[in-house]
Amino acid sequence: MASWTLTACGDDNDDGGDSGGKTKLSVFSWWTGGGEEAGLKAMVADFEKKNAKIKFVNDAIAGGAGDKAKAVLASRLQAKQPPDTFQGHAGAELLDYVKAKQIEDITFLYEQEGWKEVFPETLLPLLTMDNKIYSVPVNIHRANVLWHNSQVLDEAGVSAPPKTLDEFLDALDKVKSKGKIGLSIGEEWTQQHLLETVLLGKLGADGYSALFKKGGDWGGSDVTAALEVWKELLGFTNSDAASLTWQDATKLLSDGQAGFNVMGDWADSYLSGDLKRKPETDYGWAAAPDTDGTYQFLSDSFTLPVGAKHRDAAIAWLKECGSKSGQDAFNPKKGSIPARNDADPALYGPYLKWALEEWKKDKIVGSLSHGAVASLAWTTEIGTALGLFLQSKNVGKFQDALGEAAEKHAV
Ligand code: GAL
């Protein structure tokens, strides 16, 4: 468990009670790694300026996309030992916690802080059930981004990032023929992340979104085509994928061992921040193939768990999360655009300036791997089917399993 605090004070060994006149606030997330922790630290610094009597305690569990954190969180919630506040994705994932009565209605904060006016209309419904709002979004991430190493592409004679999946396969062939990895990838969730961008590419925004509604057709030939292309893409990836984190996979691209990587835009923060690569020079980006004009989004939000020990301190944290200064501290470092409508674009680097523009004009769809469109149970079942596919390589069986999962979980 990662643990850093920015205020050295009081007794760290108690179970989260008051210490040295300060209230300890345990904040649960999975932001421990490259490109992730920096954003959190920046927001904590801003928070502590405003809240001298609260001591931030980092209760994060490492693991991209929260794959390990969510399991730990589930058992803590089950045992009624919640952190004071935890990270949850806007959308179906958040509503899981609402249905289980594990988080509180915080509509009062929206009224108090005037947030209904500053958060986008596309986002609020994903935080709302029965007219009550349940969390505070800190950001908007984009899932469907194709990253490339400029030099590797130059050497392979690929003059521009591929716009379509067919062009992508051609470009991968060219990179491979130079003895490089075409597409770097990591552990299973990153392969699922790739899959959701391919489903979007093949089915289009409306077709993709329909998959996650009741009666969505997972048995169609368009889904088969998407699975076939995805399988082909996996043929251009590194053989040690299973043991690599998303950062490891991004680093293969950064180091010039791979030409392409498909990852959410937290990769920009890792590349330009931790790895010190120059955007638009060392690396570049484009919409994932065949998805230009659609923003496949996800949003990280923070909650007020039922039974939080330090409820007032948690509310202070939620106010920070929703504030302009908090979002402007967090997002430029996190590689996301702010959830608020009133961000200052001057604070953002070249990638995020692009993302801010795209967000305004694109069609919006939700990400599968990051909680927007499917419940945790559904996403987990898709993950299990994907794991079996990786052994059998049987597209037909995989598609059947996806259909069964949808029938069971779509609401
Ligand atoms: C997502 C999360 C992002 C980023 C990413 C990689 O699920 O929303 O903020 O942390 O995982 O870990």
Short mmCIF file of C-alpha atoms and ligand atoms in Angstrom, two decimals:
data_model
loop_
_atom_site.label_atom_id
_atom_site.label_comp_id
_atom_site.label_asym_id
_atom_site.label_seq_id
_atom_site.Cartn_x
_atom_site.Cartn_y
_atom_site.Cartn_z
CA MET A 1 0.00 0.00 0.00
CA ALA A 2 1.46 3.37 -0.98
CA SER A 3 1.55 5.90 1.79
CA TRP A 4 2.78 9.44 1.52
CA THR A 5 1.48 12.43 3.32
CA LEU A 6 2.41 15.99 2.58
CA THR A 7 2.06 17.19 6.14
CA ALA A 8 4.49 15.70 8.61
CA CYS A 9 2.58 15.85 11.85
CA GLY A 10 1.00 13.82 14.60
CA ASP A 11 0.84 10.10 15.12
CA ASP A 12 0.71 8.12 11.90
CA ASN A 13 0.10 4.85 13.62
CA ASP A 14 -3.45 5.28 14.76
CA ASP A 15 -6.30 3.97 12.72
CA GLY A 16 -7.21 7.25 11.16
CA GLY A 17 -8.34 9.14 14.24
CA ASP A 18 -7.37 12.68 15.14
CA SER A 19 -3.69 13.38 15.37
CA GLY A 20 -1.71 16.42 16.45
CA GLY A 21 -4.81 18.54 16.28
CA LYS A 22 -5.32 17.46 12.66
CA THR A 23 -8.00 15.16 11.35
CA LYS A 24 -6.65 12.33 9.26
CA LEU A 25 -8.39 11.93 5.95
CA SER A 26 -7.92 8.61 4.17
CA VAL A 27 -8.27 8.95 0.40
CA PHE A 28 -8.52 5.73 -1.55
CA SER A 29 -7.44 5.56 -5.21
CA TRP A 30 -5.14 3.56 -7.50
CA TRP A 31 -2.95 6.47 -8.41
CA THR A 32 0.46 5.37 -7.31
CA GLY A 33 2.37 4.97 -10.54
CA GLY A 34 4.09 7.09 -13.14
CA GLY A 35 1.80 9.64 -14.69
CA GLU A 36 -0.84 9.17 -12.00
CA GLU A 37 0.55 10.12 -8.63
CA ALA A 38 1.78 13.52 -9.80
CA GLY A 39 -1.76 14.72 -10.44
CA LEU A 40 -2.94 13.55 -7.03
CA LYS A 41 0.00 15.21 -5.29
CA ALA A 42 -0.70 18.51 -7.00
CA MET A 43 -4.31 18.45 -5.86
CA VAL A 44 -3.32 17.48 -2.32
CA ALA A 45 -0.94 20.45 -2.15
CA ASP A 46 -3.80 22.76 -3.10
CA PHE A 47 -6.11 21.00 -0.62
CA GLU A 48 -3.70 21.39 2.27
CA LYS A 49 -3.31 25.09 1.58
CA LYS A 50 -7.03 25.45 2.12
CA ASN A 51 -7.39 22.92 4.98
CA ALA A 52 -4.66 23.40 7.53
CA LYS A 53 -6.45 21.19 10.05
CA ILE A 54 -6.68 18.12 7.85
CA LYS A 55 -3.91 15.65 7.22
CA PHE A 56 -4.14 13.78 3.91
CA VAL A 57 -3.42 10.07 4.20
CA ASN A 58 -2.81 8.30 0.93
CA ASP A 59 -4.71 5.03 0.98
CA ALA A 60 -3.92 4.07 -2.62
CA ILE A 61 -3.52 0.53 -3.94
CA ALA A 62 -1.30 0.17 -7.02
CA GLY A 63 -2.58 -1.34 -10.25
CA GLY A 64 -3.69 0.28 -13.51
CA ALA A 65 -7.43 0.77 -14.04
CA GLY A 66 -7.92 -0.11 -10.38
CA ASP A 67 -7.83 -3.82 -11.08
CA LYS A 68 -6.42 -4.57 -7.64
CA ALA A 69 -7.79 -1.56 -5.78
CA LYS A 70 -11.39 -2.37 -6.60
CA ALA A 71 -11.16 -5.84 -5.06
CA VAL A 72 -9.66 -4.42 -1.86
CA LEU A 73 -12.28 -1.71 -1.78
CA ALA A 74 -15.09 -4.25 -2.18
CA SER A 75 -13.94 -6.18 0.88
CA ARG A 76 -13.51 -3.02 2.94
CA LEU A 77 -17.01 -1.89 2.03
CA GLN A 78 -18.36 -5.33 2.77
CA ALA A 79 -16.71 -5.23 6.21
CA LYS A 80 -18.07 -1.71 6.77
CA GLN A 81 -14.53 -0.31 6.99
CA PRO A 82 -14.66 2.28 4.22
CA PRO A 83 -11.96 4.84 3.58
CA ASP A 84 -13.14 8.43 4.14
CA THR A 85 -13.51 8.86 0.39
CA PHE A 86 -12.77 6.66 -2.62
CA GLN A 87 -12.26 6.95 -6.35
CA GLY A 88 -15.02 5.58 -8.55
CA HIS A 89 -15.72 5.88 -12.25
CA ALA A 90 -18.72 7.88 -13.32
CA GLY A 91 -21.41 5.71 -14.86
CA ALA A 92 -22.42 2.10 -14.27
CA GLU A 93 -19.54 1.44 -11.88
CA LEU A 94 -20.58 4.25 -9.54
CA LEU A 95 -24.20 3.16 -9.63
CA ASP A 96 -23.09 -0.24 -8.29
CA TYR A 97 -22.07 1.49 -5.07
CA VAL A 98 -25.30 3.47 -4.98
CA LYS A 99 -27.42 0.35 -5.39
CA ALA A 100 -25.49 -1.36 -2.60
CA LYS A 101 -26.14 1.73 -0.42
CA GLN A 102 -22.41 2.17 0.13
CA ILE A 103 -22.20 5.88 -0.74
CA GLU A 104 -24.17 8.93 0.30
CA ASP A 105 -26.30 11.30 -1.71
CA ILE A 106 -24.27 14.53 -2.01
CA THR A 107 -26.75 16.67 -3.93
CA PHE A 108 -26.49 19.23 -1.11
CA LEU A 109 -22.87 19.91 -2.13
CA TYR A 110 -23.89 20.53 -5.72
CA GLU A 111 -26.43 23.06 -4.51
CA GLN A 112 -24.03 24.70 -2.09
CA GLU A 113 -21.15 24.94 -4.60
CA GLY A 114 -23.21 25.76 -7.71
CA TRP A 115 -21.78 22.69 -9.46
CA LYS A 116 -24.83 21.91 -11.59
CA GLU A 117 -23.83 24.89 -13.73
CA VAL A 118 -20.16 23.98 -14.12
CA PHE A 119 -20.24 20.26 -14.90
CA PRO A 120 -21.22 19.12 -18.41
CA GLU A 121 -24.72 17.90 -19.06
CA THR A 122 -23.32 14.66 -20.50
CA LEU A 123 -21.69 13.85 -17.18
CA LEU A 124 -24.30 14.61 -14.54
CA PRO A 125 -26.67 11.75 -15.46
CA LEU A 126 -23.78 9.32 -14.92
CA LEU A 127 -23.50 10.49 -11.33
CA THR A 128 -27.21 10.53 -10.65
CA MET A 129 -29.80 7.99 -9.55
CA ASP A 130 -33.41 8.85 -8.68
CA ASN A 131 -32.54 12.55 -9.00
CA LYS A 132 -29.80 12.31 -6.38
CA ILE A 133 -26.15 12.98 -7.19
CA TYR A 134 -23.54 10.66 -5.72
CA SER A 135 -20.02 11.81 -6.54
CA VAL A 136 -17.76 14.65 -7.65
CA PRO A 137 -15.96 14.24 -10.98
CA VAL A 138 -12.38 15.49 -11.10
CA ASN A 139 -11.65 14.90 -14.76
CA ILE A 140 -12.49 13.60 -18.21
CA HIS A 141 -10.11 11.05 -19.69
CA ARG A 142 -10.13 9.86 -23.27
CA ALA A 143 -9.74 6.12 -23.89
CA ASN A 144 -9.53 6.01 -27.69
CA VAL A 145 -6.08 7.41 -28.32
CA LEU A 146 -3.43 5.96 -30.64
CA TRP A 147 0.06 6.97 -29.52
CA HIS A 148 3.11 6.65 -31.73
CA ASN A 149 6.88 7.02 -31.54
CA SER A 150 7.72 9.53 -34.28
CA GLN A 151 11.19 8.19 -35.02
CA VAL A 152 10.07 4.57 -35.27
CA LEU A 153 7.35 5.56 -37.71
CA ASP A 154 9.79 7.64 -39.78
CA GLU A 155 12.21 4.76 -40.00
CA ALA A 156 9.43 2.42 -41.04
CA GLY A 157 8.21 4.82 -43.73
CA VAL A 158 4.86 5.49 -42.06
CA SER A 159 4.27 9.13 -42.87
CA ALA A 160 1.15 9.77 -40.77
CA PRO A 161 -0.73 7.96 -38.01
CA PRO A 162 -3.23 5.54 -39.57
CA LYS A 163 -6.81 6.75 -39.73
CA THR A 164 -8.49 3.41 -40.29
CA LEU A 165 -8.02 -0.09 -38.95
CA ASP A 166 -6.89 -1.28 -42.40
CA GLU A 167 -4.25 1.45 -42.53
CA PHE A 168 -3.27 0.52 -39.00
CA LEU A 169 -2.61 -3.10 -39.97
CA ASP A 170 -0.46 -1.91 -42.91
CA ALA A 171 1.52 0.43 -40.67
CA LEU A 172 2.05 -2.34 -38.11
CA ASP A 173 3.44 -4.56 -40.86
CA LYS A 174 5.90 -1.85 -41.83
CA VAL A 175 7.08 -1.33 -38.25
CA LYS A 176 7.40 -5.06 -37.74
CA SER A 177 9.51 -5.41 -40.87
CA LYS A 178 12.06 -3.10 -39.21
CA GLY A 179 12.40 -5.58 -36.36
CA LYS A 180 10.34 -3.52 -33.91
CA ILE A 181 7.21 -4.27 -31.91
CA GLY A 182 4.26 -2.93 -33.86
CA LEU A 183 1.89 -2.34 -30.99
CA SER A 184 3.07 -2.40 -27.39
CA ILE A 185 0.59 -3.72 -24.86
CA GLY A 186 0.44 -4.85 -21.24
CA GLU A 187 -1.63 -6.96 -18.88
CA GLU A 188 -5.16 -8.09 -19.63
CA TRP A 189 -7.07 -4.91 -18.89
CA THR A 190 -4.96 -3.05 -21.46
CA GLN A 191 -5.96 -5.66 -24.05
CA GLN A 192 -9.59 -5.10 -23.13
CA HIS A 193 -8.94 -1.38 -23.48
CA LEU A 194 -7.69 -2.00 -27.01
CA LEU A 195 -10.77 -4.12 -27.71
CA GLU A 196 -13.20 -1.37 -26.72
CA THR A 197 -11.56 1.04 -29.15
CA VAL A 198 -11.78 -1.55 -31.94
CA LEU A 199 -15.46 -2.21 -31.16
CA LEU A 200 -16.05 1.52 -31.40
CA GLY A 201 -14.12 1.68 -34.68
CA LYS A 202 -16.08 -1.15 -36.27
CA LEU A 203 -19.56 -0.39 -34.91
CA GLY A 204 -19.47 3.42 -34.81
CA ALA A 205 -20.62 5.53 -31.87
CA ASP A 206 -24.28 4.51 -31.92
CA GLY A 207 -23.64 0.83 -32.58
CA TYR A 208 -21.04 0.68 -29.83
CA SER A 209 -23.28 2.40 -27.28
CA ALA A 210 -26.19 0.12 -28.18
CA LEU A 211 -24.13 -2.91 -27.12
CA PHE A 212 -24.43 -1.80 -23.51
CA LYS A 213 -28.18 -1.28 -23.52
CA LYS A 214 -30.72 -4.00 -22.85
CA GLY A 215 -31.07 -6.19 -25.95
CA GLY A 216 -27.73 -5.03 -27.39
CA ASP A 217 -26.72 -7.32 -30.26
CA TRP A 218 -23.39 -8.92 -29.45
CA GLY A 219 -24.00 -11.70 -31.96
CA GLY A 220 -23.82 -9.56 -35.12
CA SER A 221 -21.28 -9.75 -37.93
CA ASP A 222 -19.93 -6.30 -37.02
CA VAL A 223 -18.91 -7.59 -33.59
CA THR A 224 -17.36 -10.66 -35.23
CA ALA A 225 -15.40 -8.37 -37.55
CA ALA A 226 -14.22 -6.28 -34.60
CA LEU A 227 -13.05 -9.36 -32.70
CA GLU A 228 -11.21 -10.64 -35.77
CA VAL A 229 -9.35 -7.36 -36.28
CA TRP A 230 -8.55 -7.15 -32.58
CA LYS A 231 -7.13 -10.66 -32.74
CA GLU A 232 -5.03 -9.61 -35.72
CA LEU A 233 -3.77 -6.55 -33.84
CA LEU A 234 -2.74 -8.73 -30.90
CA GLY A 235 -0.54 -10.59 -33.37
CA PHE A 236 1.62 -7.44 -33.62
CA THR A 237 2.17 -7.07 -29.86
CA ASN A 238 5.02 -7.97 -27.50
CA SER A 239 5.04 -11.54 -26.22
CA ASP A 240 5.58 -10.53 -22.58
CA ALA A 241 2.36 -8.47 -22.45
CA ALA A 242 0.87 -10.40 -19.52
CA SER A 243 3.62 -9.28 -17.17
CA LEU A 244 3.70 -5.60 -18.15
CA THR A 245 1.83 -2.70 -16.60
CA TRP A 246 0.41 0.02 -18.83
CA GLN A 247 3.44 2.13 -17.94
CA ASP A 248 5.79 -0.66 -19.07
CA ALA A 249 3.95 -0.85 -22.39
CA THR A 250 4.08 2.93 -22.82
CA LYS A 251 7.78 2.85 -22.03
CA LEU A 252 8.41 0.39 -24.88
CA LEU A 253 7.03 3.06 -27.18
CA SER A 254 8.96 5.82 -25.47
CA ASP A 255 12.23 3.87 -25.75
CA GLY A 256 11.76 3.32 -29.47
CA GLN A 257 11.17 -0.41 -29.16
CA ALA A 258 7.59 -0.12 -30.36
CA GLY A 259 5.83 1.98 -32.98
CA PHE A 260 2.33 2.27 -31.51
CA ASN A 261 0.36 1.96 -28.30
CA VAL A 262 -3.37 2.35 -27.65
CA MET A 263 -4.02 3.74 -24.19
CA GLY A 264 -6.03 6.36 -22.36
CA ASP A 265 -4.59 9.82 -22.13
CA TRP A 266 -2.95 9.22 -18.77
CA ALA A 267 -0.16 8.00 -21.12
CA ASP A 268 0.50 11.61 -22.13
CA SER A 269 1.28 12.51 -18.56
CA TYR A 270 3.66 9.57 -18.24
CA LEU A 271 5.41 10.30 -21.55
CA SER A 272 5.81 14.04 -21.12
CA GLY A 273 6.17 14.07 -17.31
CA ASP A 274 8.01 11.04 -15.94
CA LEU A 275 9.72 10.01 -19.18
CA LYS A 276 10.46 13.59 -20.31
CA ARG A 277 9.54 12.98 -23.96
CA LYS A 278 8.63 15.91 -26.14
CA PRO A 279 5.02 15.89 -27.34
CA GLU A 280 4.66 16.35 -31.13
CA THR A 281 8.38 15.66 -31.56
CA ASP A 282 9.28 12.43 -29.81
CA TYR A 283 5.74 11.13 -29.75
CA GLY A 284 2.40 11.96 -31.25
CA TRP A 285 -1.24 10.93 -31.04
CA ALA A 286 -4.42 10.57 -33.02
CA ALA A 287 -7.88 9.17 -32.52
CA ALA A 288 -7.71 5.37 -32.35
CA PRO A 289 -8.27 4.05 -35.90
CA ASP A 290 -11.77 4.55 -37.30
CA THR A 291 -12.89 6.51 -34.22
CA ASP A 292 -12.13 10.09 -35.25
CA GLY A 293 -15.01 12.35 -34.19
CA THR A 294 -15.94 10.23 -31.18
CA TYR A 295 -14.63 10.78 -27.65
CA GLN A 296 -14.70 7.52 -25.73
CA PHE A 297 -14.61 8.98 -22.29
CA LEU A 298 -14.36 8.09 -18.65
CA SER A 299 -14.38 10.20 -15.57
CA ASP A 300 -12.75 9.71 -12.19
CA SER A 301 -14.90 10.87 -9.32
CA PHE A 302 -14.78 10.83 -5.53
CA THR A 303 -17.49 9.69 -3.17
CA LEU A 304 -18.74 10.02 0.38
CA PRO A 305 -18.91 6.47 1.71
CA VAL A 306 -21.66 5.56 4.15
CA GLY A 307 -20.00 5.31 7.57
CA ALA A 308 -16.91 7.37 6.66
CA LYS A 309 -15.09 8.04 9.95
CA HIS A 310 -14.10 11.59 9.03
CA ARG A 311 -17.14 12.78 7.17
CA ASP A 312 -16.46 16.50 7.48
CA ALA A 313 -12.90 16.09 6.25
CA ALA A 314 -14.21 13.95 3.38
CA ILE A 315 -16.63 16.73 2.44
CA ALA A 316 -13.72 19.18 2.44
CA TRP A 317 -11.91 16.82 0.02
CA LEU A 318 -14.97 16.60 -2.22
CA LYS A 319 -15.12 20.41 -2.33
CA GLU A 320 -11.49 20.41 -3.41
CA CYS A 321 -12.22 17.86 -6.13
CA GLY A 322 -14.98 20.02 -7.55
CA SER A 323 -13.14 23.33 -7.23
CA LYS A 324 -11.57 25.21 -10.13
CA SER A 325 -8.19 25.43 -8.40
CA GLY A 326 -8.26 21.72 -7.51
CA GLN A 327 -9.09 20.69 -11.06
CA ASP A 328 -6.54 23.05 -12.57
CA ALA A 329 -3.86 21.66 -10.25
CA PHE A 330 -4.77 18.03 -10.84
CA ASN A 331 -5.55 17.70 -14.53
CA PRO A 332 -2.53 19.22 -16.32
CA LYS A 333 -0.41 16.68 -14.41
CA LYS A 334 -2.83 13.77 -14.67
CA GLY A 335 -3.18 13.91 -18.43
CA SER A 336 -6.90 14.62 -18.35
CA ILE A 337 -9.09 17.58 -19.11
CA PRO A 338 -11.06 19.00 -16.20
CA ALA A 339 -14.63 17.94 -15.65
CA ARG A 340 -15.53 21.59 -15.08
CA ASN A 341 -16.47 23.71 -18.09
CA ASP A 342 -14.42 26.71 -17.00
CA ALA A 343 -10.83 25.43 -17.12
CA ASP A 344 -8.03 27.64 -18.27
CA PRO A 345 -6.65 26.03 -21.51
CA ALA A 346 -3.38 27.97 -21.08
CA LEU A 347 -2.44 25.55 -18.29
CA TYR A 348 -2.53 22.53 -20.56
CA GLY A 349 0.13 21.00 -22.80
CA PRO A 350 -0.24 20.25 -26.54
CA TYR A 351 -2.04 16.92 -26.16
CA LEU A 352 -4.55 18.24 -23.64
CA LYS A 353 -5.20 21.36 -25.73
CA TRP A 354 -6.16 18.97 -28.54
CA ALA A 355 -8.34 16.94 -26.16
CA LEU A 356 -10.13 20.06 -24.90
CA GLU A 357 -11.08 20.91 -28.49
CA GLU A 358 -12.15 17.38 -29.37
CA TRP A 359 -14.32 17.13 -26.26
CA LYS A 360 -16.25 20.19 -27.43
CA LYS A 361 -17.01 18.89 -30.90
CA ASP A 362 -16.94 15.09 -30.73
CA LYS A 363 -19.76 12.62 -30.18
CA ILE A 364 -19.44 11.22 -26.66
CA VAL A 365 -19.53 7.52 -25.76
CA GLY A 366 -18.51 5.79 -22.53
CA SER A 367 -15.53 3.55 -21.90
CA LEU A 368 -16.05 -0.12 -21.06
CA SER A 369 -12.81 -0.85 -19.21
CA HIS A 370 -13.14 2.24 -17.05
CA GLY A 371 -16.59 1.93 -15.61
CA ALA A 372 -18.72 4.20 -17.77
CA VAL A 373 -20.98 1.74 -19.58
CA ALA A 374 -20.97 -1.58 -17.72
CA SER A 375 -21.25 -2.57 -14.08
CA LEU A 376 -18.25 -4.02 -12.27
CA ALA A 377 -19.77 -7.51 -12.45
CA TRP A 378 -20.31 -7.22 -16.21
CA THR A 379 -16.84 -5.84 -16.86
CA THR A 380 -15.32 -8.61 -14.76
CA GLU A 381 -17.21 -11.24 -16.74
CA ILE A 382 -15.97 -9.73 -20.00
CA GLY A 383 -12.45 -9.85 -18.54
CA THR A 384 -12.82 -13.53 -17.70
CA ALA A 385 -14.05 -14.32 -21.22
CA LEU A 386 -11.13 -12.34 -22.63
CA GLY A 387 -8.69 -14.32 -20.50
CA LEU A 388 -10.12 -17.57 -21.85
CA PHE A 389 -9.89 -16.23 -25.40
CA LEU A 390 -6.20 -15.50 -24.94
CA GLN A 391 -5.72 -19.22 -24.37
CA SER A 392 -8.12 -20.64 -26.94
CA LYS A 393 -7.88 -17.89 -29.61
CA ASN A 394 -11.43 -18.90 -30.49
CA VAL A 395 -13.33 -15.82 -31.68
CA GLY A 396 -16.68 -17.63 -31.93
CA LYS A 397 -16.57 -18.80 -28.32
CA PHE A 398 -15.48 -15.38 -27.14
CA GLN A 399 -18.34 -13.72 -28.97
CA ASP A 400 -20.83 -16.18 -27.45
CA ALA A 401 -19.48 -15.47 -23.98
CA LEU A 402 -19.78 -11.72 -24.58
CA GLY A 403 -23.41 -12.22 -25.63
CA GLU A 404 -24.18 -14.27 -22.53
CA ALA A 405 -22.57 -11.68 -20.27
CA ALA A 406 -24.68 -8.94 -21.86
CA GLU A 407 -27.88 -10.91 -21.44
CA LYS A 408 -27.13 -11.40 -17.77
CA HIS A 409 -26.00 -7.89 -16.92
CA ALA A 410 -27.50 -5.31 -19.29
CA VAL A 411 -30.18 -3.20 -17.62
C1 GAL B 1 -8.34 4.48 -15.19
C2 GAL B 1 -8.46 5.74 -14.37
C3 GAL B 1 -7.39 6.68 -14.78
C4 GAL B 1 -6.04 6.02 -14.80
C5 GAL B 1 -6.08 4.67 -15.47
C6 GAL B 1 -4.80 3.87 -15.41
O1 GAL B 1 -9.32 3.56 -14.82
O2 GAL B 1 -9.71 6.29 -14.56
O3 GAL B 1 -7.42 7.80 -13.94
O4 GAL B 1 -5.58 5.96 -13.52
O5 GAL B 1 -7.10 3.89 -14.97
O6 GAL B 1 -4.56 3.39 -14.13
#
